[in-house]
């Protein structure tokens, strides 16, 4: 076997795929049954040449990849991969160190130290806070909330790491009615139970109101407050400078869900997140707006002692060296990928100015897309972008259509737009109605992408409305 020739072959396939991102259909063009038919071979009894395996894998999965790595993907908040970050990720697999201990990968440990410091500087968060690079925001939430659980229960005299949760005081989790599902999962994973969550009604702007938060708090009661740095539908950012002091006055731990919106701190939009630095923990993703390959989440925690107590482990065969950082003390993983290389590379490639430009560019394109859709007959702007997220709704040609028919029409148009192939969007539900989300986070999106996607959308919508059968009044 010649690993070098196989890697070169894989690089050729990768380059070909990347070259086609701007022209190939963005949505998948095959079905699950087709993919199973191609991939579900009998268990091999003998080996195959590695280059042949790679060639076959490319052919067997052709048409089954979503073009989310490219600049024409506007559905979920999924970023692409900057060239240096993608290349660094390839090298991470090549070096293949277990980035759990400094002893297992000295370079991986040190690059995480540096990259973590850079991230805190970019986001304007406390430099003495601890951090962890995780699989994504889901596990960043778990990491942050595990530290919160430790601290909250420690303050009432309970050692959760030693004694578990049986008999422990209960913790209330207060969050927006629009909080992401990953918060509920994190709460369940940590044994707090989804019934511990108190959902706060928000105002018309989808933000938590100070008076609503204050009314939900009881001083001295173990409490965790979760606030949003941009919700996934309309990009709503809670008023941190008002809410966090209220929560702190009641002794609550404040956690920020900033999966993508926290990166606005690195741009001219930073004032919109004023006060976010007052929180106790923050979770975000590098694989969204920083555009590193997946998977790459980030947890940042003010109380490093609570963080370490919740995560660290001791075993006779683990040797810890003085003066170095063992990542196993800060993350939920034992064996783990060296995610710091991609983050380090991405920040070096863009620099502070480049990251600001990326964020601001995406916000501008989201506004152009939203306004462009709103100018098309039969399209209603439901939520104008305040950051990089917007919502539009497609109005049924029949003015007498009921809610179910209206929702069905909305999904029909989204499906038609995606089948057209030059862009990809996703549906959502807002204020009880089906809508289409617009999300822009990819470094490759251009003004030309926006203009051409709107032209294509106008044609699709006009065609669908022209083909619609609308009953005539009797």
Tab-separated table of C-alpha atoms in Angstrom:
chain	number	residue	atom	x	y	z
A	1	UNK	CA	0.000	0.000	0.000
A	2	UNK	CA	1.231	3.497	-0.840
A	3	UNK	CA	-0.468	6.010	1.453
A	4	UNK	CA	1.006	8.987	-0.400
A	5	UNK	CA	-0.623	8.100	-3.720
A	6	UNK	CA	-3.965	7.530	-1.990
A	7	UNK	CA	-3.756	10.932	-0.310
A	8	UNK	CA	-2.914	12.620	-3.608
A	9	UNK	CA	-5.923	10.902	-5.168
A	10	UNK	CA	-8.155	12.109	-2.337
A	11	UNK	CA	-6.776	15.632	-2.802
A	12	UNK	CA	-7.718	15.509	-6.499
A	13	UNK	CA	-11.259	14.479	-5.614
A	14	UNK	CA	-11.448	17.194	-2.957
A	15	UNK	CA	-10.231	19.874	-5.358
A	16	UNK	CA	-12.753	18.772	-7.966
A	17	UNK	CA	-15.571	18.931	-5.421
A	18	UNK	CA	-14.540	22.388	-4.212
A	19	UNK	CA	-14.299	23.667	-7.789
A	20	UNK	CA	-17.864	22.522	-8.416
A	21	UNK	CA	-19.410	24.151	-5.346
A	22	UNK	CA	-20.260	27.335	-7.229
A	23	UNK	CA	-22.012	25.550	-10.121
A	24	UNK	CA	-23.331	22.158	-8.993
A	25	UNK	CA	-26.830	21.804	-7.482
A	26	UNK	CA	-26.747	22.820	-3.831
A	27	UNK	CA	-29.236	20.199	-2.683
A	28	UNK	CA	-28.685	16.452	-2.833
A	29	UNK	CA	-29.653	14.943	-6.179
A	30	UNK	CA	-30.070	11.315	-5.165
A	31	UNK	CA	-32.220	9.391	-2.713
A	32	UNK	CA	-31.580	7.346	0.397
A	33	UNK	CA	-32.542	4.173	-1.480
A	34	UNK	CA	-30.085	4.947	-4.276
A	35	UNK	CA	-27.307	5.587	-1.777
A	36	UNK	CA	-28.040	2.360	0.083
A	37	UNK	CA	-28.004	0.417	-3.170
A	38	UNK	CA	-24.582	1.803	-4.041
A	39	UNK	CA	-23.010	1.576	-0.593
A	40	UNK	CA	-24.546	-1.513	1.012
A	41	UNK	CA	-22.145	-4.051	-0.449
A	42	UNK	CA	-21.634	-7.446	1.077
A	43	UNK	CA	-19.101	-7.395	3.895
A	44	UNK	CA	-15.721	-7.610	2.107
A	45	UNK	CA	-13.865	-10.871	2.658
A	46	UNK	CA	-10.637	-9.522	1.199
A	47	UNK	CA	-9.039	-6.119	1.048
A	48	UNK	CA	-9.110	-3.527	-1.738
A	49	UNK	CA	-6.454	-1.154	-3.003
A	50	UNK	CA	-6.817	2.056	-0.904
A	51	UNK	CA	-6.887	4.375	-3.931
A	52	UNK	CA	-9.670	2.234	-5.414
A	53	UNK	CA	-11.573	2.481	-2.128
A	54	UNK	CA	-11.417	6.283	-2.315
A	55	UNK	CA	-12.405	6.387	-5.993
A	56	UNK	CA	-15.344	4.089	-5.305
A	57	UNK	CA	-16.423	6.083	-2.257
A	58	UNK	CA	-16.569	9.269	-4.319
A	59	UNK	CA	-18.683	7.573	-6.986
A	60	UNK	CA	-20.907	5.726	-4.529
A	61	UNK	CA	-21.802	8.947	-2.688
A	62	UNK	CA	-22.054	11.220	-5.733
A	63	UNK	CA	-25.171	13.354	-5.555
A	64	UNK	CA	-25.590	12.600	-1.863
A	65	UNK	CA	-23.716	15.595	-0.504
A	66	UNK	CA	-25.419	18.841	0.443
A	67	UNK	CA	-23.513	21.836	-0.918
A	68	UNK	CA	-23.436	23.528	2.476
A	69	UNK	CA	-19.703	24.148	2.102
A	70	UNK	CA	-20.428	26.651	-0.681
A	71	UNK	CA	-21.710	30.193	-0.783
A	72	UNK	CA	-25.221	29.440	-2.094
A	73	UNK	CA	-26.446	27.618	1.004
A	74	UNK	CA	-28.860	29.785	3.024
A	75	UNK	CA	-30.766	27.210	5.073
A	76	UNK	CA	-29.498	26.252	8.525
A	77	UNK	CA	-26.663	28.148	10.202
A	78	UNK	CA	-23.881	26.068	8.660
A	79	UNK	CA	-20.598	27.673	7.664
A	80	UNK	CA	-18.071	26.551	5.093
A	81	UNK	CA	-14.367	25.908	5.576
A	82	UNK	CA	-11.687	28.513	4.946
A	83	UNK	CA	-8.796	27.194	2.821
A	84	UNK	CA	-6.249	27.262	5.643
A	85	UNK	CA	-8.693	25.745	8.126
A	86	UNK	CA	-9.572	22.926	5.732
A	87	UNK	CA	-5.904	22.240	5.046
A	88	UNK	CA	-5.106	22.348	8.764
A	89	UNK	CA	-7.906	19.865	9.344
A	90	UNK	CA	-6.363	17.509	6.772
A	91	UNK	CA	-3.060	17.802	8.609
A	92	UNK	CA	-4.793	17.153	11.922
A	93	UNK	CA	-5.867	13.755	10.590
A	94	UNK	CA	-2.386	13.173	9.207
A	95	UNK	CA	-0.665	13.906	12.518
A	96	UNK	CA	-3.389	11.836	14.237
A	97	UNK	CA	-2.504	12.743	17.829
A	98	UNK	CA	-4.915	12.179	20.682
A	99	UNK	CA	-5.327	15.758	21.888
A	100	UNK	CA	-6.328	14.802	25.419
A	101	UNK	CA	-2.968	15.277	27.102
A	102	UNK	CA	0.063	17.402	26.407
A	103	UNK	CA	2.069	14.170	26.547
A	104	UNK	CA	-0.004	12.739	23.669
A	105	UNK	CA	0.364	15.788	21.422
A	106	UNK	CA	2.505	18.710	22.599
A	107	UNK	CA	1.827	20.853	19.516
A	108	UNK	CA	-1.917	20.210	19.759
A	109	UNK	CA	-1.930	21.312	23.397
A	110	UNK	CA	0.011	24.510	22.796
A	111	UNK	CA	-1.918	25.492	19.670
A	112	UNK	CA	-5.131	25.186	21.704
A	113	UNK	CA	-3.675	27.476	24.370
A	114	UNK	CA	-2.936	30.119	21.760
A	115	UNK	CA	-6.153	29.687	19.766
A	116	UNK	CA	-8.251	29.819	22.933
A	117	UNK	CA	-6.578	33.066	23.954
A	118	UNK	CA	-7.197	34.539	20.504
A	119	UNK	CA	-10.878	33.584	20.618
A	120	UNK	CA	-11.352	35.289	23.990
A	121	UNK	CA	-9.657	38.431	22.666
A	122	UNK	CA	-11.799	38.460	19.521
A	123	UNK	CA	-15.027	38.029	21.484
A	124	UNK	CA	-14.072	40.497	24.207
A	125	UNK	CA	-14.470	37.937	26.994
A	126	UNK	CA	-12.482	37.670	30.256
A	127	UNK	CA	-8.920	36.638	29.510
A	128	UNK	CA	-8.701	34.659	32.762
A	129	UNK	CA	-11.696	32.510	31.783
A	130	UNK	CA	-11.041	28.856	30.985
A	131	UNK	CA	-12.108	27.310	27.696
A	132	UNK	CA	-12.590	24.025	25.884
A	133	UNK	CA	-12.786	23.050	22.229
A	134	UNK	CA	-15.653	20.583	21.809
A	135	UNK	CA	-17.470	18.775	19.006
A	136	UNK	CA	-19.913	21.646	18.663
A	137	UNK	CA	-22.170	24.006	20.562
A	138	UNK	CA	-24.191	21.077	21.912
A	139	UNK	CA	-21.238	19.756	23.896
A	140	UNK	CA	-20.064	23.291	24.632
A	141	UNK	CA	-23.426	23.776	26.369
A	142	UNK	CA	-22.948	20.508	28.252
A	143	UNK	CA	-19.471	21.609	29.344
A	144	UNK	CA	-20.622	25.058	30.453
A	145	UNK	CA	-23.734	23.796	32.210
A	146	UNK	CA	-21.751	21.049	33.966
A	147	UNK	CA	-19.557	23.800	35.415
A	148	UNK	CA	-22.691	25.763	36.293
A	149	UNK	CA	-24.221	22.728	38.008
A	150	UNK	CA	-21.043	22.249	40.047
A	151	UNK	CA	-20.881	25.894	41.097
A	152	UNK	CA	-24.593	26.324	41.846
A	153	UNK	CA	-24.761	23.193	44.007
A	154	UNK	CA	-21.407	23.903	45.661
A	155	UNK	CA	-22.828	27.243	46.796
A	156	UNK	CA	-25.625	25.434	48.656
A	157	UNK	CA	-23.261	22.884	50.190
A	158	UNK	CA	-23.661	20.000	47.750
A	159	UNK	CA	-20.750	18.262	45.982
A	160	UNK	CA	-22.355	16.939	42.809
A	161	UNK	CA	-19.117	15.399	41.523
A	162	UNK	CA	-18.847	13.242	44.647
A	163	UNK	CA	-22.474	12.662	45.588
A	164	UNK	CA	-24.364	12.900	42.309
A	165	UNK	CA	-27.852	14.348	42.011
A	166	UNK	CA	-29.877	11.972	44.173
A	167	UNK	CA	-31.056	14.080	47.088
A	168	UNK	CA	-29.482	17.246	45.693
A	169	UNK	CA	-31.345	20.560	45.702
A	170	UNK	CA	-33.133	21.091	42.399
A	171	UNK	CA	-31.880	23.686	39.923
A	172	UNK	CA	-34.296	25.880	37.982
A	173	UNK	CA	-33.260	26.646	34.407
A	174	UNK	CA	-34.756	29.885	33.118
A	175	UNK	CA	-34.598	30.430	29.358
A	176	UNK	CA	-36.346	32.207	26.518
A	177	UNK	CA	-39.344	30.554	24.902
A	178	UNK	CA	-37.212	30.597	21.739
A	179	UNK	CA	-34.167	28.878	23.245
A	180	UNK	CA	-32.465	26.305	21.040
A	181	UNK	CA	-33.211	22.611	21.473
A	182	UNK	CA	-29.572	21.956	22.348
A	183	UNK	CA	-30.181	23.674	25.696
A	184	UNK	CA	-32.916	21.198	26.584
A	185	UNK	CA	-30.661	18.306	25.543
A	186	UNK	CA	-27.792	19.624	27.665
A	187	UNK	CA	-30.123	19.952	30.649
A	188	UNK	CA	-31.318	16.366	30.130
A	189	UNK	CA	-27.790	15.027	29.646
A	190	UNK	CA	-26.794	16.575	32.979
A	191	UNK	CA	-29.682	14.966	34.843
A	192	UNK	CA	-31.533	18.200	35.587
A	193	UNK	CA	-34.548	17.140	33.532
A	194	UNK	CA	-36.387	19.142	30.913
A	195	UNK	CA	-39.123	19.951	33.437
A	196	UNK	CA	-36.601	22.126	35.261
A	197	UNK	CA	-36.787	24.608	32.370
A	198	UNK	CA	-38.953	27.674	32.847
A	199	UNK	CA	-39.692	29.205	29.431
A	200	UNK	CA	-40.001	32.982	29.500
A	201	UNK	CA	-42.371	34.712	27.118
A	202	UNK	CA	-40.626	37.320	24.993
A	203	UNK	CA	-41.684	40.611	23.498
A	204	UNK	CA	-42.541	41.206	19.856
A	205	UNK	CA	-38.801	41.513	19.192
A	206	UNK	CA	-38.266	37.923	20.469
A	207	UNK	CA	-36.060	39.175	23.316
A	208	UNK	CA	-36.447	38.456	27.023
A	209	UNK	CA	-37.827	41.479	28.882
A	210	UNK	CA	-36.138	42.593	32.126
A	211	UNK	CA	-39.412	42.669	34.072
A	212	UNK	CA	-40.288	39.156	32.896
A	213	UNK	CA	-36.915	37.812	34.014
A	214	UNK	CA	-37.089	39.548	37.377
A	215	UNK	CA	-40.543	38.160	38.062
A	216	UNK	CA	-39.260	34.613	37.449
A	217	UNK	CA	-36.332	34.797	39.879
A	218	UNK	CA	-36.317	33.863	43.562
A	219	UNK	CA	-33.300	35.001	45.552
A	220	UNK	CA	-31.382	32.122	47.083
A	221	UNK	CA	-32.989	29.466	44.883
A	222	UNK	CA	-30.425	27.504	42.811
A	223	UNK	CA	-30.918	29.001	39.361
A	224	UNK	CA	-29.348	28.910	35.925
A	225	UNK	CA	-30.361	31.596	33.419
A	226	UNK	CA	-29.777	30.988	29.698
A	227	UNK	CA	-29.775	34.009	27.377
A	228	UNK	CA	-29.533	34.202	23.584
A	229	UNK	CA	-26.810	35.854	21.551
A	230	UNK	CA	-28.924	35.611	18.380
A	231	UNK	CA	-31.715	33.086	18.137
A	232	UNK	CA	-31.743	30.925	15.022
A	233	UNK	CA	-34.889	32.349	13.422
A	234	UNK	CA	-34.678	36.132	13.629
A	235	UNK	CA	-31.255	36.688	15.197
A	236	UNK	CA	-32.780	38.207	18.344
A	237	UNK	CA	-30.161	39.192	20.925
A	238	UNK	CA	-31.262	39.500	24.533
A	239	UNK	CA	-30.473	42.830	26.296
A	240	UNK	CA	-27.555	41.497	28.327
A	241	UNK	CA	-26.616	44.780	29.974
A	242	UNK	CA	-30.086	44.866	31.559
A	243	UNK	CA	-30.731	41.170	32.158
A	244	UNK	CA	-27.430	39.900	33.541
A	245	UNK	CA	-27.264	42.326	36.517
A	246	UNK	CA	-30.820	41.284	37.445
A	247	UNK	CA	-29.889	37.592	37.342
A	248	UNK	CA	-26.679	38.200	39.297
A	249	UNK	CA	-28.538	40.147	41.982
A	250	UNK	CA	-30.558	36.972	42.589
A	251	UNK	CA	-27.455	34.759	42.696
A	252	UNK	CA	-28.088	33.021	39.361
A	253	UNK	CA	-25.460	31.636	36.998
A	254	UNK	CA	-25.847	33.192	33.539
A	255	UNK	CA	-25.025	31.175	30.424
A	256	UNK	CA	-24.972	32.579	26.886
A	257	UNK	CA	-26.033	30.556	23.856
A	258	UNK	CA	-23.956	32.275	21.196
A	259	UNK	CA	-23.632	29.473	18.650
A	260	UNK	CA	-23.146	31.974	15.840
A	261	UNK	CA	-24.189	35.388	17.153
A	262	UNK	CA	-21.337	35.683	19.632
A	263	UNK	CA	-19.015	36.285	16.669
A	264	UNK	CA	-20.776	39.607	16.092
A	265	UNK	CA	-18.609	40.801	18.999
A	266	UNK	CA	-15.709	40.759	16.544
A	267	UNK	CA	-17.451	43.207	14.202
A	268	UNK	CA	-19.089	46.620	14.097
A	269	UNK	CA	-22.203	44.907	15.477
A	270	UNK	CA	-20.470	44.428	18.854
A	271	UNK	CA	-22.542	47.146	20.608
A	272	UNK	CA	-25.639	45.003	20.096
A	273	UNK	CA	-24.103	42.474	22.501
A	274	UNK	CA	-23.212	45.031	25.166
A	275	UNK	CA	-22.941	43.392	28.574
A	276	UNK	CA	-22.504	39.841	27.299
A	277	UNK	CA	-19.062	39.796	28.944
A	278	UNK	CA	-20.815	39.927	32.361
A	279	UNK	CA	-22.076	36.339	32.034
A	280	UNK	CA	-20.571	33.267	33.689
A	281	UNK	CA	-20.250	31.039	30.626
A	282	UNK	CA	-20.498	31.249	26.864
A	283	UNK	CA	-20.930	28.613	24.134
A	284	UNK	CA	-20.266	29.143	20.449
A	285	UNK	CA	-19.194	27.329	17.300
A	286	UNK	CA	-16.076	27.824	15.226
A	287	UNK	CA	-17.658	25.808	12.409
A	288	UNK	CA	-20.348	28.416	11.890
A	289	UNK	CA	-19.193	32.011	11.445
A	290	UNK	CA	-15.451	31.389	11.822
A	291	UNK	CA	-15.795	28.858	8.971
A	292	UNK	CA	-13.671	26.010	10.254
A	293	UNK	CA	-14.493	22.438	9.188
A	294	UNK	CA	-16.894	20.490	11.376
A	295	UNK	CA	-16.796	19.671	14.119
A	296	UNK	CA	-15.589	22.571	16.237
A	297	UNK	CA	-17.380	24.097	19.222
A	298	UNK	CA	-16.074	26.375	21.953
A	299	UNK	CA	-16.983	26.599	25.648
A	300	UNK	CA	-15.707	29.535	27.714
A	301	UNK	CA	-16.206	29.626	31.490
A	302	UNK	CA	-15.438	32.428	33.944
A	303	UNK	CA	-14.986	30.151	36.978
A	304	UNK	CA	-12.117	27.936	35.894
A	305	UNK	CA	-12.179	26.002	39.164
A	306	UNK	CA	-15.800	24.967	38.597
A	307	UNK	CA	-14.977	24.122	34.982
A	308	UNK	CA	-12.062	21.907	35.924
A	309	UNK	CA	-13.902	20.253	38.800
A	310	UNK	CA	-16.734	19.282	36.455
A	311	UNK	CA	-14.482	17.841	33.740
A	312	UNK	CA	-11.145	16.625	35.123
A	313	UNK	CA	-10.264	13.008	35.771
A	314	UNK	CA	-7.469	11.172	37.534
A	315	UNK	CA	-6.111	7.748	36.639
A	316	UNK	CA	-2.912	5.960	37.529
A	317	UNK	CA	-1.751	5.713	33.919
A	318	UNK	CA	-2.324	9.407	33.125
A	319	UNK	CA	0.800	11.458	33.660
A	320	UNK	CA	0.289	15.197	33.964
A	321	UNK	CA	3.268	17.454	33.375
A	322	UNK	CA	3.675	20.708	35.243
A	323	UNK	CA	3.397	23.992	33.356
A	324	UNK	CA	1.381	22.595	30.440
A	325	UNK	CA	-2.323	22.307	29.621
A	326	UNK	CA	-3.978	18.904	29.495
A	327	UNK	CA	-7.176	19.288	27.492
A	328	UNK	CA	-8.791	16.333	29.267
A	329	UNK	CA	-9.143	18.587	32.316
A	330	UNK	CA	-11.462	20.913	30.414
A	331	UNK	CA	-13.455	18.837	27.904
A	332	UNK	CA	-15.940	15.946	28.139
A	333	UNK	CA	-13.882	13.860	25.699
A	334	UNK	CA	-11.122	11.433	26.581
A	335	UNK	CA	-9.850	10.610	23.130
A	336	UNK	CA	-10.335	13.719	21.043
A	337	UNK	CA	-9.440	15.394	17.781
A	338	UNK	CA	-6.927	18.260	17.840
A	339	UNK	CA	-9.481	20.901	16.896
A	340	UNK	CA	-7.209	23.797	17.754
A	341	UNK	CA	-5.219	23.548	14.522
A	342	UNK	CA	-8.189	24.549	12.348
A	343	UNK	CA	-9.198	27.400	14.671
A	344	UNK	CA	-5.624	28.669	14.809
A	345	UNK	CA	-5.343	28.559	11.011
A	346	UNK	CA	-8.682	30.302	10.425
A	347	UNK	CA	-7.837	33.179	12.758
A	348	UNK	CA	-4.403	33.589	11.202
A	349	UNK	CA	-5.843	33.553	7.676
A	350	UNK	CA	-8.459	36.224	8.387
A	351	UNK	CA	-7.041	38.245	11.249
A	352	UNK	CA	-9.241	40.506	13.347
A	353	UNK	CA	-10.100	42.715	10.348
A	354	UNK	CA	-10.977	39.764	8.131
A	355	UNK	CA	-13.284	38.229	10.725
A	356	UNK	CA	-15.070	41.563	11.146
A	357	UNK	CA	-15.453	41.842	7.375
A	358	UNK	CA	-16.810	38.287	7.120
A	359	UNK	CA	-19.469	38.932	9.761
A	360	UNK	CA	-20.478	42.298	8.316
A	361	UNK	CA	-20.564	40.957	4.762
A	362	UNK	CA	-22.878	38.107	5.746
A	363	UNK	CA	-25.201	40.517	7.558
A	364	UNK	CA	-25.330	42.742	4.481
A	365	UNK	CA	-26.110	39.811	2.196
A	366	UNK	CA	-28.872	38.612	4.533
A	367	UNK	CA	-30.472	42.044	4.328
A	368	UNK	CA	-30.183	42.089	0.532
A	369	UNK	CA	-31.732	38.630	0.250
A	370	UNK	CA	-34.572	39.484	2.618
A	371	UNK	CA	-35.396	42.750	0.864
A	372	UNK	CA	-35.065	41.091	-2.532
A	373	UNK	CA	-37.517	38.343	-1.636
A	374	UNK	CA	-39.912	40.911	-0.164
A	375	UNK	CA	-39.965	42.741	-3.501
A	376	UNK	CA	-41.275	39.637	-5.310
A	377	UNK	CA	-45.081	39.518	-5.660
A	378	UNK	CA	-46.547	36.937	-3.315
A	379	UNK	CA	-43.754	37.176	-0.745
A	380	UNK	CA	-44.095	38.743	2.697
A	381	UNK	CA	-41.159	39.822	4.875
A	382	UNK	CA	-41.946	38.350	8.297
A	383	UNK	CA	-38.750	39.333	10.110
A	384	UNK	CA	-36.175	41.712	8.677
A	385	UNK	CA	-32.607	40.778	9.580
A	386	UNK	CA	-31.109	42.392	12.645
A	387	UNK	CA	-27.981	40.334	12.059
A	388	UNK	CA	-27.668	37.506	9.524
A	389	UNK	CA	-31.062	35.795	9.917
A	390	UNK	CA	-34.378	36.701	8.289
A	391	UNK	CA	-37.800	35.161	7.711
A	392	UNK	CA	-40.086	35.426	4.692
A	393	UNK	CA	-43.467	33.888	3.960
A	394	UNK	CA	-44.976	32.895	0.645
A	395	UNK	CA	-48.595	33.989	0.341
A	396	UNK	CA	-51.035	31.483	-1.136
A	397	UNK	CA	-52.547	32.668	-4.448
A	398	UNK	CA	-55.996	31.904	-3.063
A	399	UNK	CA	-56.917	34.678	-0.611
A	400	UNK	CA	-59.407	32.281	0.977
A	401	UNK	CA	-56.743	29.657	1.771
A	402	UNK	CA	-56.871	28.386	5.348
A	403	UNK	CA	-53.851	28.122	7.655
A	404	UNK	CA	-53.006	24.545	6.658
A	405	UNK	CA	-53.212	25.398	2.959
A	406	UNK	CA	-51.068	28.473	3.536
A	407	UNK	CA	-48.457	26.416	5.397
A	408	UNK	CA	-48.498	23.803	2.647
A	409	UNK	CA	-47.989	26.481	0.012
A	410	UNK	CA	-45.031	27.877	1.918
A	411	UNK	CA	-43.358	24.460	2.023
A	412	UNK	CA	-44.205	23.869	-1.646
A	413	UNK	CA	-42.342	27.043	-2.659
A	414	UNK	CA	-39.334	26.174	-0.502
A	415	UNK	CA	-39.217	22.737	-2.119
A	416	UNK	CA	-39.455	24.297	-5.594
A	417	UNK	CA	-36.642	26.737	-4.812
A	418	UNK	CA	-34.427	23.902	-3.606
A	419	UNK	CA	-35.257	21.666	-6.578
A	420	UNK	CA	-34.231	24.501	-8.899
A	421	UNK	CA	-30.774	23.757	-7.548
A	422	UNK	CA	-28.948	27.083	-7.501
A	423	UNK	CA	-29.582	27.713	-3.801
A	424	UNK	CA	-30.848	25.927	-0.718
A	425	UNK	CA	-33.233	27.262	1.937
A	426	UNK	CA	-35.054	25.759	4.908
A	427	UNK	CA	-38.444	26.127	6.492
A	428	UNK	CA	-39.292	27.001	10.059
A	429	UNK	CA	-42.281	27.940	12.162
A	430	UNK	CA	-42.713	31.415	13.604
A	431	UNK	CA	-45.714	32.752	15.527
A	432	UNK	CA	-47.527	29.571	14.571
A	433	UNK	CA	-46.995	29.881	10.812
A	434	UNK	CA	-44.675	28.155	8.364
A	435	UNK	CA	-41.988	30.490	7.031
A	436	UNK	CA	-38.714	30.291	5.118
A	437	UNK	CA	-35.467	31.050	6.889
A	438	UNK	CA	-32.642	33.005	5.316
A	439	UNK	CA	-29.271	32.449	6.975
A	440	UNK	CA	-25.915	33.702	5.699
A	441	UNK	CA	-22.662	32.612	7.379
A	442	UNK	CA	-20.451	31.301	4.568
A	443	UNK	CA	-17.179	33.006	3.691
A	444	UNK	CA	-17.717	32.228	-0.019
A	445	UNK	CA	-21.069	34.005	-0.475
A	446	UNK	CA	-20.791	36.925	-2.907
A	447	UNK	CA	-22.964	39.793	-4.127
A	448	UNK	CA	-23.318	37.908	-7.410
A	449	UNK	CA	-24.683	34.898	-5.508
A	450	UNK	CA	-27.328	37.117	-3.952
A	451	UNK	CA	-28.366	38.773	-7.227
A	452	UNK	CA	-28.567	35.522	-9.204
A	453	UNK	CA	-30.378	33.637	-6.447
A	454	UNK	CA	-33.030	36.341	-6.291
A	455	UNK	CA	-33.466	36.243	-10.071
A	456	UNK	CA	-33.892	32.462	-9.932
A	457	UNK	CA	-36.276	32.709	-6.983
A	458	UNK	CA	-38.452	35.223	-8.821
A	459	UNK	CA	-38.756	32.852	-11.794
A	460	UNK	CA	-39.612	29.879	-9.578
A	461	UNK	CA	-42.220	31.768	-7.559
A	462	UNK	CA	-43.853	33.235	-10.674
A	463	UNK	CA	-44.017	29.774	-12.249
A	464	UNK	CA	-45.518	28.154	-9.155
A	465	UNK	CA	-48.099	30.906	-8.762
A	466	UNK	CA	-48.956	30.670	-12.451
A	467	UNK	CA	-49.486	26.924	-12.165
A	468	UNK	CA	-51.597	27.165	-9.020
A	469	UNK	CA	-55.255	26.268	-9.411
A	470	UNK	CA	-57.294	28.856	-7.545
A	471	UNK	CA	-61.034	28.142	-7.215
A	472	UNK	CA	-63.168	30.881	-8.732
A	473	UNK	CA	-66.026	32.319	-6.658
A	474	UNK	CA	-69.384	30.762	-7.533
